[in-house]
Amino acid sequence: MGSTSAHGENSTDEGLGRRDLIKRSAALGLIAVPTMSFLSACASGGEEAPKGGAPKGAVTKENPFGVAKGSKMDVVVFKGGFGDDYAKAWEAAFDKKWGTTSTHLGTQEITAKLQPRFNGGTPPDVVDDSGAQQIKIDVLAKSGQLADLTQVLDSPSLDDPGKKVRDVLIAGTVEQGTQGGKFVALNYVYTVFGLWYSGKLFKEKGWAEPKTWDEFLAVCAKAKEAGIGGLAHQGKFPYYINVVIMDLIAKKGGLDAMKAIDNLEPNAFEGNPAALAAVEAVYEVVEKGLLMPGTNGLTHTESQTAWNQYKAAFIPSGSWLENEQLKQTPEDFDMKFLPVPVLADSKLPFEAIRAGAGEPFIVPEKAANKAGGLEFLRSMLSREWSTLFAQQANSLTVVKDGVDPNVKLRPGTQSAVTALKGAGTNTFNYLYPDWYSEMDADIQNASNELMAKRIQPKEWIKRAQAAVDKAAKSPNAKNNKRS
């Protein structure tokens, strides 16, 4: 998630196909301005009471939040690579069960459509706050715009009322959606990050899947000899190349190196040999001319499409890539997922994968039908709704065993799921992009300069550490701690 989706810039349906990723990152120009105007608007006009609040229903075991029959539901979802058919199916099921009337908006213009509503005290009841034009979760949290979702976690699971909702979630989901010690965002899609390649191309060229960084560089060099780029990356959105850099840091330095960054430690980057080794490794791709020519100037869809045309061996992305590239991927392309190869003496194995919750759903604090919004999120965490999502969106959710095993995922996504099983307990995930959106943007900017050869690895380290030190001064930082 500036970005256009794989479905093309002119497709009003799924134009900005941004997901988890760009949602939190992205064209800084696109995001910095709305974020600032939102902050100032919240400061001035965000205190009005909700207008026309929904009636309250009786609170029972089956109706823990008191949804009123006949009330109205207002649902807004980011319409990117996942489309929005899944949400329409959810709304129909919700209305049937509760006698509510849902209105639906699928859009990529989250900030443009919703900022005035948040400012005026009339936000929707449920929002999938994603995409390039996402309103940053940390910004909404700081301005008191998000309902505390802890009550959803502590409510009974629809599938097994003997369990709480929190008991059916994949580990890390709650941590990912917590801001300043309060759970405010349900990141719903279980996303896997790494590199991708074409099984067909590798078979034709006789290339083996690389497991070490040296093997990776060797395949890139062979690709160059064959007139193909080694690594394509989404140059205009350096969030993606950060997947490689940050994965290398976590694998080389272990979970402690990752936690030091999330916990804003003074030696998170400077004085961390794993960080310098990772940045130097990625810079080697640049120095040896192993990047796909022109990739630094491309959007995510442009570089991904070139990769689909066999113009590069590898590209970094999250597991939404297959959905986003459906129309651009040749039938026999055989899309495959690859964990980021490891540097020498890495603490985590090659099989280790960055995986975690993405696609944040929120209930605004001033929602007219807050009870309906909370119940909607509880319903999303049922097997029925989780399976509906998998069927419609070709993606896993954060509900443990939440998808009917008969649902067939597409081959690329299935290869990511297979790799995830191979990783076992060796999964990890960074929290700083959600907790500190400005720090994330600063590190992306440094990566942009690095890939364009305008700065060297040591300068990247210096800039990344400066971003950490700046974030550490935020009042929220003392409440954002991972153990």
Short mmCIF file of N, CA and C in Angstrom, two decimals, residues 266-360:
data_model
loop_
_atom_site.label_atom_id
_atom_site.label_comp_id
_atom_site.label_asym_id
_atom_site.label_seq_id
_atom_site.Cartn_x
_atom_site.Cartn_y
_atom_site.Cartn_z
N PRO A 266 19.41 2.68 22.52
CA PRO A 266 20.40 3.61 21.97
C PRO A 266 21.43 2.94 21.07
N ASN A 267 21.53 1.60 21.15
CA ASN A 267 22.46 0.89 20.26
C ASN A 267 21.71 -0.04 19.31
N ALA A 268 20.45 0.30 19.01
CA ALA A 268 19.63 -0.56 18.14
C ALA A 268 20.30 -0.75 16.78
N PHE A 269 20.86 0.31 16.22
CA PHE A 269 21.55 0.24 14.93
C PHE A 269 23.04 0.51 15.08
N GLU A 270 23.38 1.64 15.71
CA GLU A 270 24.79 1.96 15.91
C GLU A 270 25.32 1.05 17.02
N GLY A 271 26.44 0.43 16.76
CA GLY A 271 26.97 -0.49 17.76
C GLY A 271 26.36 -1.88 17.67
N ASN A 272 25.55 -2.11 16.61
CA ASN A 272 24.96 -3.43 16.40
C ASN A 272 25.60 -4.03 15.13
N PRO A 273 26.56 -4.94 15.29
CA PRO A 273 27.27 -5.49 14.12
C PRO A 273 26.32 -6.17 13.13
N ALA A 274 25.23 -6.78 13.62
CA ALA A 274 24.28 -7.46 12.73
C ALA A 274 23.62 -6.46 11.78
N ALA A 275 23.33 -5.25 12.29
CA ALA A 275 22.68 -4.24 11.45
C ALA A 275 23.61 -3.80 10.33
N LEU A 276 24.86 -3.53 10.67
CA LEU A 276 25.80 -3.09 9.63
C LEU A 276 26.04 -4.20 8.60
N ALA A 277 26.16 -5.44 9.07
CA ALA A 277 26.36 -6.57 8.15
C ALA A 277 25.19 -6.69 7.17
N ALA A 278 23.97 -6.50 7.68
CA ALA A 278 22.77 -6.61 6.84
C ALA A 278 22.73 -5.52 5.77
N VAL A 279 23.02 -4.29 6.18
CA VAL A 279 22.97 -3.17 5.22
C VAL A 279 24.09 -3.32 4.18
N GLU A 280 25.24 -3.75 4.63
CA GLU A 280 26.36 -3.97 3.69
C GLU A 280 26.02 -5.08 2.69
N ALA A 281 25.30 -6.09 3.16
CA ALA A 281 24.92 -7.21 2.27
C ALA A 281 23.99 -6.73 1.16
N VAL A 282 23.01 -5.92 1.54
CA VAL A 282 22.06 -5.41 0.54
C VAL A 282 22.78 -4.43 -0.40
N TYR A 283 23.69 -3.65 0.16
CA TYR A 283 24.42 -2.67 -0.66
C TYR A 283 25.31 -3.37 -1.69
N GLU A 284 25.74 -4.58 -1.36
CA GLU A 284 26.56 -5.35 -2.30
C GLU A 284 25.79 -5.63 -3.60
N VAL A 285 24.49 -5.84 -3.48
CA VAL A 285 23.64 -6.04 -4.67
C VAL A 285 23.70 -4.80 -5.56
N VAL A 286 23.67 -3.63 -4.93
CA VAL A 286 23.72 -2.36 -5.66
C VAL A 286 25.10 -2.19 -6.31
N GLU A 287 26.14 -2.37 -5.50
CA GLU A 287 27.52 -2.14 -5.97
C GLU A 287 27.90 -3.07 -7.12
N LYS A 288 27.41 -4.30 -7.08
CA LYS A 288 27.77 -5.28 -8.13
C LYS A 288 26.87 -5.18 -9.35
N GLY A 289 25.97 -4.19 -9.35
CA GLY A 289 25.09 -4.00 -10.52
C GLY A 289 24.09 -5.13 -10.70
N LEU A 290 23.63 -5.72 -9.58
CA LEU A 290 22.73 -6.87 -9.66
C LEU A 290 21.25 -6.50 -9.51
N LEU A 291 20.98 -5.20 -9.41
CA LEU A 291 19.58 -4.76 -9.38
C LEU A 291 19.01 -4.80 -10.80
N MET A 292 17.70 -5.04 -10.92
CA MET A 292 17.05 -4.90 -12.22
C MET A 292 17.19 -3.45 -12.67
N PRO A 293 17.67 -3.19 -13.88
CA PRO A 293 17.83 -1.81 -14.33
C PRO A 293 16.52 -1.02 -14.22
N GLY A 294 16.64 0.19 -13.64
CA GLY A 294 15.47 1.08 -13.54
C GLY A 294 14.58 0.84 -12.34
N THR A 295 14.85 -0.21 -11.58
CA THR A 295 13.92 -0.58 -10.50
C THR A 295 13.78 0.51 -9.42
N ASN A 296 14.83 1.32 -9.23
CA ASN A 296 14.77 2.37 -8.21
C ASN A 296 13.70 3.41 -8.50
N GLY A 297 13.33 3.56 -9.78
CA GLY A 297 12.35 4.59 -10.14
C GLY A 297 10.93 4.07 -10.31
N LEU A 298 10.70 2.79 -9.97
CA LEU A 298 9.39 2.18 -10.25
C LEU A 298 8.49 2.12 -9.02
N THR A 299 7.18 2.13 -9.26
CA THR A 299 6.22 1.85 -8.20
C THR A 299 6.23 0.35 -7.93
N HIS A 300 5.49 -0.06 -6.91
CA HIS A 300 5.47 -1.49 -6.60
C HIS A 300 4.87 -2.29 -7.74
N THR A 301 3.79 -1.81 -8.34
CA THR A 301 3.16 -2.62 -9.40
C THR A 301 4.00 -2.64 -10.66
N GLU A 302 4.71 -1.54 -10.94
CA GLU A 302 5.56 -1.52 -12.14
C GLU A 302 6.71 -2.52 -12.00
N SER A 303 7.36 -2.54 -10.84
CA SER A 303 8.48 -3.47 -10.67
C SER A 303 7.99 -4.92 -10.59
N GLN A 304 6.83 -5.12 -9.93
CA GLN A 304 6.28 -6.47 -9.83
C GLN A 304 5.88 -7.00 -11.21
N THR A 305 5.35 -6.12 -12.04
CA THR A 305 4.95 -6.53 -13.39
C THR A 305 6.18 -6.89 -14.23
N ALA A 306 7.26 -6.10 -14.10
CA ALA A 306 8.50 -6.43 -14.81
C ALA A 306 9.03 -7.80 -14.35
N TRP A 307 8.93 -8.04 -13.05
CA TRP A 307 9.33 -9.35 -12.50
C TRP A 307 8.46 -10.47 -13.09
N ASN A 308 7.17 -10.21 -13.21
CA ASN A 308 6.27 -11.19 -13.84
C ASN A 308 6.62 -11.44 -15.31
N GLN A 309 7.33 -10.47 -15.91
CA GLN A 309 7.75 -10.62 -17.31
C GLN A 309 9.16 -11.21 -17.41
N TYR A 310 9.62 -11.82 -16.30
CA TYR A 310 10.92 -12.49 -16.24
C TYR A 310 12.09 -11.53 -16.43
N LYS A 311 11.91 -10.26 -16.01
CA LYS A 311 13.00 -9.29 -16.13
C LYS A 311 13.88 -9.24 -14.88
N ALA A 312 13.50 -10.01 -13.86
CA ALA A 312 14.31 -10.11 -12.64
C ALA A 312 14.08 -11.47 -12.01
N ALA A 313 15.10 -11.96 -11.30
CA ALA A 313 14.99 -13.27 -10.65
C ALA A 313 14.17 -13.20 -9.36
N PHE A 314 14.39 -12.14 -8.56
CA PHE A 314 13.75 -12.05 -7.23
C PHE A 314 13.05 -10.72 -7.05
N ILE A 315 12.05 -10.72 -6.15
CA ILE A 315 11.43 -9.47 -5.69
C ILE A 315 10.98 -9.67 -4.25
N PRO A 316 11.14 -8.65 -3.37
CA PRO A 316 10.65 -8.78 -2.00
C PRO A 316 9.19 -8.34 -1.89
N SER A 317 8.42 -9.02 -1.05
CA SER A 317 7.03 -8.60 -0.82
C SER A 317 6.42 -9.43 0.29
N GLY A 318 5.21 -9.03 0.66
CA GLY A 318 4.39 -9.83 1.57
C GLY A 318 3.51 -10.78 0.78
N SER A 319 2.79 -11.63 1.50
CA SER A 319 2.04 -12.71 0.85
C SER A 319 0.76 -12.24 0.15
N TRP A 320 0.54 -10.93 0.07
CA TRP A 320 -0.56 -10.41 -0.75
C TRP A 320 -0.14 -10.32 -2.22
N LEU A 321 1.16 -10.55 -2.50
CA LEU A 321 1.71 -10.32 -3.85
C LEU A 321 0.92 -11.06 -4.93
N GLU A 322 0.57 -12.30 -4.67
CA GLU A 322 -0.12 -13.10 -5.68
C GLU A 322 -1.46 -12.47 -6.05
N ASN A 323 -2.23 -12.06 -5.03
CA ASN A 323 -3.53 -11.40 -5.30
C ASN A 323 -3.34 -10.15 -6.14
N GLU A 324 -2.32 -9.39 -5.76
CA GLU A 324 -2.12 -8.09 -6.38
C GLU A 324 -1.72 -8.24 -7.84
N GLN A 325 -1.04 -9.35 -8.17
CA GLN A 325 -0.49 -9.52 -9.52
C GLN A 325 -1.29 -10.51 -10.38
N LEU A 326 -2.50 -10.83 -9.96
CA LEU A 326 -3.26 -11.87 -10.68
C LEU A 326 -3.32 -11.64 -12.19
N LYS A 327 -3.60 -10.40 -12.59
CA LYS A 327 -3.78 -10.15 -14.02
C LYS A 327 -2.46 -10.08 -14.78
N GLN A 328 -1.37 -9.86 -14.05
CA GLN A 328 -0.07 -9.71 -14.70
C GLN A 328 0.75 -11.00 -14.72
N THR A 329 0.32 -12.00 -13.97
CA THR A 329 1.14 -13.21 -13.82
C THR A 329 0.81 -14.23 -14.90
N PRO A 330 1.81 -14.65 -15.70
CA PRO A 330 1.55 -15.69 -16.71
C PRO A 330 1.07 -16.99 -16.03
N GLU A 331 0.22 -17.73 -16.73
CA GLU A 331 -0.38 -18.95 -16.16
C GLU A 331 0.66 -19.94 -15.65
N ASP A 332 1.79 -20.06 -16.37
CA ASP A 332 2.78 -21.08 -16.01
C ASP A 332 3.96 -20.49 -15.23
N PHE A 333 3.77 -19.32 -14.65
CA PHE A 333 4.85 -18.60 -13.96
C PHE A 333 5.37 -19.37 -12.75
N ASP A 334 4.46 -20.10 -12.06
CA ASP A 334 4.80 -20.91 -10.89
C ASP A 334 5.45 -20.06 -9.79
N MET A 335 4.65 -19.14 -9.22
CA MET A 335 5.14 -18.21 -8.20
C MET A 335 5.53 -18.95 -6.93
N LYS A 336 6.73 -18.64 -6.42
CA LYS A 336 7.25 -19.33 -5.23
C LYS A 336 7.75 -18.32 -4.20
N PHE A 337 7.57 -18.70 -2.93
CA PHE A 337 8.04 -17.88 -1.82
C PHE A 337 9.39 -18.39 -1.33
N LEU A 338 10.25 -17.46 -0.91
CA LEU A 338 11.58 -17.82 -0.38
C LEU A 338 11.86 -17.00 0.88
N PRO A 339 12.12 -17.65 2.02
CA PRO A 339 12.58 -16.88 3.17
C PRO A 339 13.86 -16.13 2.80
N VAL A 340 14.10 -14.97 3.41
CA VAL A 340 15.32 -14.21 3.10
C VAL A 340 16.54 -15.06 3.46
N PRO A 341 17.45 -15.29 2.49
CA PRO A 341 18.64 -16.11 2.76
C PRO A 341 19.50 -15.51 3.88
N VAL A 342 20.27 -16.36 4.54
CA VAL A 342 20.99 -15.92 5.74
C VAL A 342 22.44 -15.52 5.47
N LEU A 343 22.93 -14.58 6.27
CA LEU A 343 24.34 -14.23 6.29
C LEU A 343 25.10 -15.27 7.11
N ALA A 344 26.41 -15.29 6.96
CA ALA A 344 27.24 -16.22 7.75
C ALA A 344 27.06 -15.96 9.24
N ASP A 345 27.09 -17.02 10.03
CA ASP A 345 26.98 -16.93 11.49
C ASP A 345 25.69 -16.25 11.96
N SER A 346 24.59 -16.54 11.28
CA SER A 346 23.30 -15.98 11.69
C SER A 346 22.73 -16.78 12.86
N LYS A 347 22.06 -16.05 13.76
CA LYS A 347 21.50 -16.72 14.95
C LYS A 347 20.20 -17.45 14.64
N LEU A 348 19.47 -16.98 13.62
CA LEU A 348 18.23 -17.67 13.21
C LEU A 348 18.52 -18.44 11.93
N PRO A 349 17.84 -19.57 11.73
CA PRO A 349 18.11 -20.38 10.53
C PRO A 349 17.48 -19.78 9.27
N PHE A 350 17.89 -20.29 8.12
CA PHE A 350 17.31 -19.87 6.84
C PHE A 350 15.79 -19.97 6.88
N GLU A 351 15.25 -21.01 7.50
CA GLU A 351 13.79 -21.26 7.48
C GLU A 351 13.00 -20.21 8.25
N ALA A 352 13.66 -19.44 9.12
CA ALA A 352 12.96 -18.41 9.92
C ALA A 352 12.31 -17.38 8.99
N ILE A 353 11.11 -16.97 9.35
CA ILE A 353 10.32 -16.08 8.49
C ILE A 353 9.69 -14.96 9.31
N ARG A 354 9.68 -13.77 8.70
CA ARG A 354 8.89 -12.68 9.31
C ARG A 354 7.43 -12.93 8.96
N ALA A 355 6.61 -13.09 9.97
CA ALA A 355 5.19 -13.36 9.75
C ALA A 355 4.41 -12.71 10.87
N GLY A 356 3.25 -12.18 10.54
CA GLY A 356 2.45 -11.56 11.60
C GLY A 356 1.18 -10.95 11.07
N ALA A 357 0.49 -10.31 11.98
CA ALA A 357 -0.82 -9.75 11.69
C ALA A 357 -0.70 -8.44 10.93
N GLY A 358 -1.57 -8.28 9.93
CA GLY A 358 -1.63 -7.02 9.18
C GLY A 358 -3.08 -6.68 8.85
N GLU A 359 -3.29 -5.57 8.17
CA GLU A 359 -4.62 -5.11 7.78
C GLU A 359 -5.46 -4.75 9.00
N PRO A 360 -5.23 -3.55 9.57
CA PRO A 360 -5.88 -3.19 10.83
C PRO A 360 -7.34 -2.76 10.69
#
